[in-house]
mmCIF file of C-alpha atoms in Angstrom:
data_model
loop_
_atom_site.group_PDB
_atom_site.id
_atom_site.type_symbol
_atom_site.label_atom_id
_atom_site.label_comp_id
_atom_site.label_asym_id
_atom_site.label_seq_id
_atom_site.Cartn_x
_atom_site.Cartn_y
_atom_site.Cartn_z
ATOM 1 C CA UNK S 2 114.097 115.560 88.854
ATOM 2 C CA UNK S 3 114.788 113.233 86.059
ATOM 3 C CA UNK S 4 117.853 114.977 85.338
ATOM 4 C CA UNK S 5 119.335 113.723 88.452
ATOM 5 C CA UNK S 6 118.205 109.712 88.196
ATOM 6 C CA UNK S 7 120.929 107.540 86.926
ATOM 7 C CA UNK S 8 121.391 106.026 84.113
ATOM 8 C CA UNK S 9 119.613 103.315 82.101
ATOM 9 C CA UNK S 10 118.631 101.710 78.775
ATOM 10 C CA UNK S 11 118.016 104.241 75.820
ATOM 11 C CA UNK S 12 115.519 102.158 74.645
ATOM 12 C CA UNK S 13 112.042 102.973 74.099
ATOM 13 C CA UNK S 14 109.971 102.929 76.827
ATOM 14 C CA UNK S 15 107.956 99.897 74.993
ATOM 15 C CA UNK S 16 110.859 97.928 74.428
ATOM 16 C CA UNK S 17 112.044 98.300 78.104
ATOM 17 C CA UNK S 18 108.268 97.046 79.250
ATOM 18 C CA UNK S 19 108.454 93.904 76.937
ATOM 19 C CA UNK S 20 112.041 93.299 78.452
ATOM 20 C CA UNK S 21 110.912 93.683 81.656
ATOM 21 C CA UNK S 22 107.655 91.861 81.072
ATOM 22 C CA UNK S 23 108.609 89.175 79.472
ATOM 23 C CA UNK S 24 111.985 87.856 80.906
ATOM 24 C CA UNK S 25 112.577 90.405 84.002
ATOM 25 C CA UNK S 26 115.495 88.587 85.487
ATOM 26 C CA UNK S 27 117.497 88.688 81.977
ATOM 27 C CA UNK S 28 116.879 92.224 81.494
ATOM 28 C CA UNK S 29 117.338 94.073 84.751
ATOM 29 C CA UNK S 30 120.691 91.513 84.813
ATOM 30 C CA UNK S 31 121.406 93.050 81.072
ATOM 31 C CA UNK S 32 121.028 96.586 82.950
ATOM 32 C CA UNK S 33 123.354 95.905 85.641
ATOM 33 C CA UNK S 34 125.676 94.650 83.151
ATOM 34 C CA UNK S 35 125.880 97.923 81.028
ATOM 35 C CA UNK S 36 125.008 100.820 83.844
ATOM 36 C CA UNK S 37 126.602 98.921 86.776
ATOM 37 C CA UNK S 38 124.767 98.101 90.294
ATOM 38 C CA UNK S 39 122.282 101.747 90.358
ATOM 39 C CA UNK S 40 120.478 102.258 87.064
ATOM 40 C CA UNK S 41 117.056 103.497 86.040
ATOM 41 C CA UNK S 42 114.132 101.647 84.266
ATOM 42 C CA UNK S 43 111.088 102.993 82.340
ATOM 43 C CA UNK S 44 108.064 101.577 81.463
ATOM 44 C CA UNK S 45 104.875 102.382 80.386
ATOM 45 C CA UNK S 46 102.287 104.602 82.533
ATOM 46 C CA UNK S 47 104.279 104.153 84.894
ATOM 47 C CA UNK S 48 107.267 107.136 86.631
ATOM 48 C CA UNK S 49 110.840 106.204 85.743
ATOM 49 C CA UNK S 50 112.187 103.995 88.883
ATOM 50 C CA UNK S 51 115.754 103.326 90.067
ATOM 51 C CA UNK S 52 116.695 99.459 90.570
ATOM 52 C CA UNK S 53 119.329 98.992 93.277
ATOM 53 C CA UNK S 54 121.338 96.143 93.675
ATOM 54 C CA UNK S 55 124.529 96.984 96.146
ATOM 55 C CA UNK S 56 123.557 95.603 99.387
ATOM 56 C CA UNK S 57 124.966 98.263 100.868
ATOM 57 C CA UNK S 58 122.813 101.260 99.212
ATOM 58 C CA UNK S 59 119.561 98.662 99.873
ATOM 59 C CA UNK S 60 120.242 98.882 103.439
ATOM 60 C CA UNK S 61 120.978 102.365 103.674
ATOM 61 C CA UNK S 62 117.815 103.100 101.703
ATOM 62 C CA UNK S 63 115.459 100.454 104.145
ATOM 63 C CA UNK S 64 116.816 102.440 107.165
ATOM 64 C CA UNK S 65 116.306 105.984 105.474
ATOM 65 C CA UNK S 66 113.611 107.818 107.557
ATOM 66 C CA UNK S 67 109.613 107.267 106.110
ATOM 67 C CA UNK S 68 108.764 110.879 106.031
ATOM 68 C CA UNK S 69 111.708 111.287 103.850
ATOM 69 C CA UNK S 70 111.117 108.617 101.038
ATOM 70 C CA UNK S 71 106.853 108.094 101.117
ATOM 71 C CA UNK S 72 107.703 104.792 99.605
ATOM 72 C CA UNK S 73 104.033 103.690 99.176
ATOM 73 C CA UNK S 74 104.167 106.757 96.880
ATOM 74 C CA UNK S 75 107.010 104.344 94.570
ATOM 75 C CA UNK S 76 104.878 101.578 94.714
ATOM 76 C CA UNK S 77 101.578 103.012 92.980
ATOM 77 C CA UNK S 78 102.621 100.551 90.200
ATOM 78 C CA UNK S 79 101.278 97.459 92.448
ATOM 79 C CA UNK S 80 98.045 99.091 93.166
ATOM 80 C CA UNK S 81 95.963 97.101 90.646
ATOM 81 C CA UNK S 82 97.077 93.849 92.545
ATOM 82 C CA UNK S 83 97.238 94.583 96.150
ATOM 83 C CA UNK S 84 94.445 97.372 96.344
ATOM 84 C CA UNK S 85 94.669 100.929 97.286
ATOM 85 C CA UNK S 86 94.825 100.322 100.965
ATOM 86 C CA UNK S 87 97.532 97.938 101.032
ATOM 87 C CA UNK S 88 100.122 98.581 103.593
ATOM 88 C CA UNK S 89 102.598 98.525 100.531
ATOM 89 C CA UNK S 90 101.215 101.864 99.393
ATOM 90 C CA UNK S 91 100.392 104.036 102.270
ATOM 91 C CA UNK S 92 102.734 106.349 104.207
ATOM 92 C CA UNK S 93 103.474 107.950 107.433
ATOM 93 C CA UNK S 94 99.904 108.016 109.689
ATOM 94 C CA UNK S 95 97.494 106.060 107.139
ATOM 95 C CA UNK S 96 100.844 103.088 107.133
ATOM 96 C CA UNK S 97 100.617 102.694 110.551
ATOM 97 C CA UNK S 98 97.464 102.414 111.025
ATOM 98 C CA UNK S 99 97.029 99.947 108.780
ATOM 99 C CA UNK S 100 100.123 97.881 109.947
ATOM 100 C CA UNK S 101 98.619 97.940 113.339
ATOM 101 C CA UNK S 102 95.380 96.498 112.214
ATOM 102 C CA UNK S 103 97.366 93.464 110.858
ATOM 103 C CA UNK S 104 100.064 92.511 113.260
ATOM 104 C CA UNK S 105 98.015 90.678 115.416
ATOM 105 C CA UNK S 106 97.525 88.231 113.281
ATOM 106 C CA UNK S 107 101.331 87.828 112.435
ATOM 107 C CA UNK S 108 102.293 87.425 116.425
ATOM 108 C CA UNK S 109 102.657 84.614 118.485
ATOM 109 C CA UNK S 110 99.772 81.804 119.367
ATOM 110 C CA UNK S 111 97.625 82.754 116.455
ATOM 111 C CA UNK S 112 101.067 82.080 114.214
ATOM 112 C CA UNK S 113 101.502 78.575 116.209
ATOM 113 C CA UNK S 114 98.325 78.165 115.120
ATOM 114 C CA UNK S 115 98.949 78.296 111.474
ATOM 115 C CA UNK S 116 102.184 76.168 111.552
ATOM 116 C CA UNK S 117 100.462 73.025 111.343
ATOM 117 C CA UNK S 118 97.901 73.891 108.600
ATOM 118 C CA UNK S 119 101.514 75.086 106.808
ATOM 119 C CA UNK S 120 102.981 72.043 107.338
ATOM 120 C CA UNK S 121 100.334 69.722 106.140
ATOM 121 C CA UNK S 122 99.720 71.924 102.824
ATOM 122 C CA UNK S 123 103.528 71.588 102.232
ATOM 123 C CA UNK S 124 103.909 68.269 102.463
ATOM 124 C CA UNK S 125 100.474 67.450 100.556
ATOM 125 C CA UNK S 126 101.750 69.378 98.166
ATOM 126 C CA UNK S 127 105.417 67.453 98.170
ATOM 127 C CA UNK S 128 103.867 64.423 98.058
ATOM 128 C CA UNK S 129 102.094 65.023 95.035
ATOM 129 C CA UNK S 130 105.081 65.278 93.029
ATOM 130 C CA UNK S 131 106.039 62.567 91.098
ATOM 131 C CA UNK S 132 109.507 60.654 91.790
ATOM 132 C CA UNK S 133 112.545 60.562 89.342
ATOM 133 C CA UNK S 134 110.753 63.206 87.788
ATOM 134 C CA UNK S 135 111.982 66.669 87.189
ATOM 135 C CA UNK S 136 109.500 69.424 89.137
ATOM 136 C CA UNK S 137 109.612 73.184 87.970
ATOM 137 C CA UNK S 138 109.937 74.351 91.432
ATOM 138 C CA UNK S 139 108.349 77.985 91.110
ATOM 139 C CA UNK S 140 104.500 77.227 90.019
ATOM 140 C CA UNK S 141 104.450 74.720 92.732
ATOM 141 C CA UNK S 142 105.837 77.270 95.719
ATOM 142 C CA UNK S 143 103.591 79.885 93.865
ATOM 143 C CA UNK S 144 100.642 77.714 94.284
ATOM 144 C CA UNK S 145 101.176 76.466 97.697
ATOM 145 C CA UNK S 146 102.068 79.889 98.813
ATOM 146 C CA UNK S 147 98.640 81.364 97.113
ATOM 147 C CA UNK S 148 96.789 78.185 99.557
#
C-alpha cells in the first residue's frame, strides 16, 4: 500500500514530526510547495497520511461512501485527545450511533438556548481586551471557544 501513496518529504520521520510539531502551517505549506496540492506526511507512531489541499479532491473525498474510507480508522492519531468513543473515530454502525446520541443537543430550541450564554461569553471576553493595543487573536478564540 505504501507504494501507491504520493509523494512527500524524504526526510526522516523525526524531522518531519518536529516540522510538523513545531510550525505546522510552514511545513505542510513547504510540502505543497515541493510535491504540489496531494502529498504524503510521516510522523512518528503514527501510519503515513496523505494531506489534500485541491478543493476539488476534498470534496470528492467528503462525499466518498463511509463503508469505503472507515475514516475514524485515519483518525486513530486524535484518540489521546478526544477519547476512543469520539464520533471522530468510529465507523459505519458504532458512528451512527453515537452521532445520534448527540444531535439533539445540536438542534433547534436547546441551540436558541445556548445563543445567549455565547453571546455574553464573547463579548465578556471582547471587552476584556485592552484598546489601541495589539491582541493575538488565536489564544483568545481558543480560550473562549474551550468556555
Amino acid at each position: 500500500m505504501h507504494d501507491s501513496l504520493p509523494p512527500g518529504p524524504r526526510m526522516p520521520v523525526v524531522l518531519q514530526t518536529i516540522g510538523w510539531w513545531s510550525r505546522p502551517t510552514a511545513f505542510l505549506e513547504r510540502c505543497r510547495a515541493r510535491y504540489g496540492r496531494r502529498f504524503t506526511v510521516r510522523l512518528l507512531l503514527q501510519s503515513p497520511f496523505v494531506v489534500l489541499s485541491d478543493p476539488e479532491e476534498i470534496r470528492v473525498l467528503f462525499q466518498a461512501a463511509p463503508d469505503v474510507l472507515h475514516p475514524g480508522e485515519g483518525a486513530h492519531i486524535l484518540e489521546p485527545i478526544v477519547g476512543p468513543n469520539s464520533v471522530i473515530l468510529l465507523d459505519e454502525d458504532p458512528h451512527l450511533e453515537q452521532r445520534k446520541l448527540m444531535l439533539p443537543a445540536f438542534h433547534g430550541e436547546r441551540m436558541q438556548r445556548l445563543s445567549g450564554l455565547m453571546t455574553e461569553l464573547a463579548e465578556r471576553e471582547v471587552d476584556s481586551w485592552t484598546l489601541d493595543q495589539p491582541v493575538s487573536l488565536h489564544p483568545q478564540l481558543q480560550r473562549l471557544r474551550s468556555r
